[in-house]
Tab-separated table of C-alpha atoms in Angstrom:
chain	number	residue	atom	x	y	z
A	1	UNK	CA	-10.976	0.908	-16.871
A	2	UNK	CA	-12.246	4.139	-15.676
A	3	UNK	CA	-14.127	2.947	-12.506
A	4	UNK	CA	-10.476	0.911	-11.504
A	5	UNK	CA	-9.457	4.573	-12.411
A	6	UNK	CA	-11.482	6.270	-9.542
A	7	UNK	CA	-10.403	3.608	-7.185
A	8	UNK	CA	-6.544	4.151	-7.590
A	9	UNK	CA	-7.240	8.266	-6.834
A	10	UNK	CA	-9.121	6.837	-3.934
A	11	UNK	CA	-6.427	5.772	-2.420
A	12	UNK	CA	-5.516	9.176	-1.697
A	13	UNK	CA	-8.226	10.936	-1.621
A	14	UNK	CA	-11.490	10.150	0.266
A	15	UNK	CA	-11.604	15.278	6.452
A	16	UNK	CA	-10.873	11.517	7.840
A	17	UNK	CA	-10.088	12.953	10.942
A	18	UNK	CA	-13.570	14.612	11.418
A	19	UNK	CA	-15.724	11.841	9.842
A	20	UNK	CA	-18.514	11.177	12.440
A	21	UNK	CA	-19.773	7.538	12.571
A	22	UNK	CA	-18.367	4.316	10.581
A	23	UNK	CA	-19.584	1.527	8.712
A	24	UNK	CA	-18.157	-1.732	7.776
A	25	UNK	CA	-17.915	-2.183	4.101
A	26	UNK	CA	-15.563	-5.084	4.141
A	27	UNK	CA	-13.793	-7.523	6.165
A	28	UNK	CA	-12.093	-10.250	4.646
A	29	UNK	CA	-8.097	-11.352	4.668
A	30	UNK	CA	-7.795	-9.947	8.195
A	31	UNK	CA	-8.278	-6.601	6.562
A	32	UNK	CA	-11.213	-4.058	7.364
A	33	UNK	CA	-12.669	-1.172	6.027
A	34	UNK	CA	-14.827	1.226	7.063
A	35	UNK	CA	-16.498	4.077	5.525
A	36	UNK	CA	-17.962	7.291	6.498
A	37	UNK	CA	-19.342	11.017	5.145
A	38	UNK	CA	-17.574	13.625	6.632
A	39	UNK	CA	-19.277	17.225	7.376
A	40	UNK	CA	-19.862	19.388	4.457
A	41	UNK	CA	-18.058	17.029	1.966
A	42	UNK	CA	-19.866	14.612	-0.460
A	43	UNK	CA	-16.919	11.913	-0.735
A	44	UNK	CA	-16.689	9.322	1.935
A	45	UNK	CA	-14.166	9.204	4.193
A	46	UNK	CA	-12.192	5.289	4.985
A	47	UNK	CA	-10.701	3.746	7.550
A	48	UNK	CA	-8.568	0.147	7.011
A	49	UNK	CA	-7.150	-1.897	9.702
A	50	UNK	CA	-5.116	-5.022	9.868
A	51	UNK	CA	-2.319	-6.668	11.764
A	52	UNK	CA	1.101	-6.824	10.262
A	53	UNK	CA	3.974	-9.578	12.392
A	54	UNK	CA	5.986	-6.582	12.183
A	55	UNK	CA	7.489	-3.844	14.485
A	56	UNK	CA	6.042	-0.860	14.233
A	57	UNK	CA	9.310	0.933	13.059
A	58	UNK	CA	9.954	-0.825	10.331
A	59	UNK	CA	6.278	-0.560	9.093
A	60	UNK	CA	6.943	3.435	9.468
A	61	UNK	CA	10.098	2.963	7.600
A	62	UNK	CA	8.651	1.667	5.083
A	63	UNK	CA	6.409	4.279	4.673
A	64	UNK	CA	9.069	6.982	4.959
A	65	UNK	CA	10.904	5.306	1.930
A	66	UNK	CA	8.963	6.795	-0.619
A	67	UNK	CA	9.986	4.615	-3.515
A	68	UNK	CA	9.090	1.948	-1.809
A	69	UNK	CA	5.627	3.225	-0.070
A	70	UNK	CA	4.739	4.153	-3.726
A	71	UNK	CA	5.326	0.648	-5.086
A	72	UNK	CA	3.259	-0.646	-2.568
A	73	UNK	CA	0.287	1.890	-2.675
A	74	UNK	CA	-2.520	1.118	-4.750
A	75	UNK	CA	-2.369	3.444	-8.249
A	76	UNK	CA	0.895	5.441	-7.272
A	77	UNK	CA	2.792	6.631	-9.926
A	78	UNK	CA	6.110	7.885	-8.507
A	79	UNK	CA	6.612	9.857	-5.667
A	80	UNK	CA	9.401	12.069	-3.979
A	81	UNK	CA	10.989	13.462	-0.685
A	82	UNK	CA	11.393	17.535	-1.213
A	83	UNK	CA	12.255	18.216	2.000
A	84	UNK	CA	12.687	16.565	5.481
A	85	UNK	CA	13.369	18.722	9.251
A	86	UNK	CA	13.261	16.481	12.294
A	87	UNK	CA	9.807	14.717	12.294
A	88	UNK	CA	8.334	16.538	9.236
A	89	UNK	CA	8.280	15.847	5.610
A	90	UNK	CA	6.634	17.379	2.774
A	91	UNK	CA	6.627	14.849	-0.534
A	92	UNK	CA	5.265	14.996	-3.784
A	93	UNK	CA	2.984	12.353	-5.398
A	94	UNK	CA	1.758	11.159	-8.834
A	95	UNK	CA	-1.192	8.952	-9.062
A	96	UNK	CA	-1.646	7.407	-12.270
A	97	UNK	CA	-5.354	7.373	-14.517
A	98	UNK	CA	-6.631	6.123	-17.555
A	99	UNK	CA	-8.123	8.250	-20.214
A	100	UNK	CA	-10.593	9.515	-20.446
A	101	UNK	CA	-9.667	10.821	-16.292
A	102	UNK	CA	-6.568	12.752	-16.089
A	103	UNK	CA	-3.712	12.195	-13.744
A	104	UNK	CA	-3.652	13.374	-10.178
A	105	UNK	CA	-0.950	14.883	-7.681
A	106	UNK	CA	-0.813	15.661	-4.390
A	107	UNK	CA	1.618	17.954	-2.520
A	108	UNK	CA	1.709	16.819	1.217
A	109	UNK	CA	2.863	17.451	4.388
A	110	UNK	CA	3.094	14.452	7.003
A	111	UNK	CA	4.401	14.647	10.689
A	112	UNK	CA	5.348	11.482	12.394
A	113	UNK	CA	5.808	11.427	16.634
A	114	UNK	CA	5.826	8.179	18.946
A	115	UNK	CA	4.012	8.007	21.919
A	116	UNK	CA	4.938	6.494	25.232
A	117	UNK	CA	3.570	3.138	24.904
A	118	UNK	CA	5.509	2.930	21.317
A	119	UNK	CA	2.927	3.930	19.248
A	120	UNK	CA	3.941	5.918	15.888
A	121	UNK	CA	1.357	8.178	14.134
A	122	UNK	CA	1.807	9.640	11.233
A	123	UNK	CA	-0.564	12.428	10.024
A	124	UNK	CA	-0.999	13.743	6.991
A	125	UNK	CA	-2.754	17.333	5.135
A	126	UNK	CA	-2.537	18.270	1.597
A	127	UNK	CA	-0.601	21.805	0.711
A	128	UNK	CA	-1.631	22.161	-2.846
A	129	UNK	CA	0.352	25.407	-3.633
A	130	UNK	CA	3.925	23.871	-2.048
A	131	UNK	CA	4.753	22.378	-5.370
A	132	UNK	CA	4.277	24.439	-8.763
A	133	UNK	CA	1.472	22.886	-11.314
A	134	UNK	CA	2.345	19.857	-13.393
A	135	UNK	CA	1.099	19.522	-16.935
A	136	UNK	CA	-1.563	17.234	-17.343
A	137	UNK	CA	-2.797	16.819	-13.964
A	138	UNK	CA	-5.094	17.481	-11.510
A	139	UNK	CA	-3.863	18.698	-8.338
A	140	UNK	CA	-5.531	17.379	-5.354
A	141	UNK	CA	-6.469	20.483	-2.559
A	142	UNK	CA	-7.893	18.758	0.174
A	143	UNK	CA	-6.565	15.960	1.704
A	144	UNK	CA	-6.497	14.624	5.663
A	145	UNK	CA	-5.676	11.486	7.194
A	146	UNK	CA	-2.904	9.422	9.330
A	147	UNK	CA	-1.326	6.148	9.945
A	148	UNK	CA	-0.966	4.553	13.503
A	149	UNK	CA	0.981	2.141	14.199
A	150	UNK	CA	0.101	0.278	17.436
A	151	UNK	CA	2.117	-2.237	19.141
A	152	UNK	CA	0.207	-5.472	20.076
A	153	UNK	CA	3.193	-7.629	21.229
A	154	UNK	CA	6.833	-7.819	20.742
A	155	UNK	CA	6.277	-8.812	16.963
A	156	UNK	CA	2.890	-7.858	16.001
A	157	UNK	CA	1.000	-4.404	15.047
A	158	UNK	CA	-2.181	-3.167	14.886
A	159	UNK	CA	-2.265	-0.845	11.422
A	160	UNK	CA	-4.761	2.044	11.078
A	161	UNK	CA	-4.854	4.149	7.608
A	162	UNK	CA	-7.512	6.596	7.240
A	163	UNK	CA	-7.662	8.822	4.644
A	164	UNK	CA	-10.388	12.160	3.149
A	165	UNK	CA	-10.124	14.007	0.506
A	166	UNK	CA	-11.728	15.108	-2.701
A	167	UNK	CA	-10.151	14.071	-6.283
A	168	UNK	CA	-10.628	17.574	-8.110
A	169	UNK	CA	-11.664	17.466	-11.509
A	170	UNK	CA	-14.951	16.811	-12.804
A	171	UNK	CA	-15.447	12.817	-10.851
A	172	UNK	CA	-18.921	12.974	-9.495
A	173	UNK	CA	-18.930	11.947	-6.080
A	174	UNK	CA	-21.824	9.474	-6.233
A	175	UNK	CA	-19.419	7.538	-8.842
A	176	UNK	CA	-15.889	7.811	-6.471
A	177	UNK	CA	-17.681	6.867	-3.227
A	178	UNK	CA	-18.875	3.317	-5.242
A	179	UNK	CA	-15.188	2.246	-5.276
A	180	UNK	CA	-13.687	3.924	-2.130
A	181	UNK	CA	-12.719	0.600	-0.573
A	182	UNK	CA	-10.089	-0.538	-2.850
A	183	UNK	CA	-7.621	1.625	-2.612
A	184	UNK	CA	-6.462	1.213	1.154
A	185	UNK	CA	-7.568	-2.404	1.298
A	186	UNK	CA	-4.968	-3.425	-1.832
A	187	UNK	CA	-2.332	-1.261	0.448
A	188	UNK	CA	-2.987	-2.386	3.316
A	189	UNK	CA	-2.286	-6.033	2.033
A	190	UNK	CA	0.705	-4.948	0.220
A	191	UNK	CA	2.087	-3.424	3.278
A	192	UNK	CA	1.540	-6.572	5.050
A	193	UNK	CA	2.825	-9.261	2.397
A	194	UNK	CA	6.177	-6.873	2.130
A	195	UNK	CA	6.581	-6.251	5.881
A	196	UNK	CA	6.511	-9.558	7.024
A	197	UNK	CA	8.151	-11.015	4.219
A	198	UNK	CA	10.826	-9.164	5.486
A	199	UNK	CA	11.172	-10.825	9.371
């Protein structure tokens, strides 16, 4: 239980953005996931991508509902909208653990923009003092990443989640990086079994 632990605070934390060179780890379902080390952090770093028949709006909606993003990412607890101006929103996340780890939360800060060819990205940074301390867990400082969103045809896109961070606490990072791929390859699939059930 404590190693499926690790995995589910994977899934947020594991910056991306600066990680150097990738490696395959896995590639099965249609999914992939890649890993790296980022400069002057021990935890590695992933990248997932699939294909979802789906527009890439309603992907990004689905990720802007946050009740519904939560259900469908691996180990959240609940999470929250606190505040939303224009294309910015700053949430608040739980991510469930098992004893003997304690809970995790994140405070974060995502900005979403569209590009000309229709492409969304969504990025992503951690802002650990936004959101006052919760009893009983850990709060997660450092966190980078985005989502893209890339339009392949009129009905299909090309998903990319990437994610770094570092879990806090006392989880040795020889022990997270062994289960690193979990996380956004079980929400990545999610994503896709819930997106185009819904065309």
């Amino acid at each position: 239980m404590r190693y499926r632990t690790i995995a589910f605070l994977l899934l947020f934390i594991s910056s991306a953005c600066h990680a150097e060179s990738w490696q395959l780890e896995v590639d099965k379902e249609g999914i992939q996931v890649f890993l790296s080390t980022p400069k002057g952090s021990s935890f590695k770093a992933y990248r997932a991508e699939t294909t979802i028949k789906a527009q890439p709006q309603a992907i990004a909606n689905m990720l802007a509902d946050m009740s519904l993003s939560c259900r469908l990412m691996y180990g959240c607890k609940q999470a929250r909208l606190i505040k939303q101006e224009g294309y910015d929103y700053w949430g608040y996340s739980q991510i469930k653990a098992t004893w003997p780890v304690s809970d995790r939360d994140l405070s974060i800060h995502s900005h979403a923009e569209q590009g000309k060819n229709g492409t969304i990205t969504i990025t992503m940074s951690a802002l650990p003092q936004n959101v006052p301390a919760v009893k009983d867990h850990i709060r997660i400082t450092k966190l980078d990443g985005f989502w893209k969103f890339i339009p392949v045809d009129a009905q299909t896109t090309k998903v990319i989640y990437q994610v770094a961070a570092e879990p806090g606490g006392d989880v040795p990072a020889w022990l997270a990086n062994k289960f690193v791929v979990d996380g956004p390859f079980k929400t990545l699939k999610a994503f896709r079994q819930h997106a185009e059930a819904m065309e």
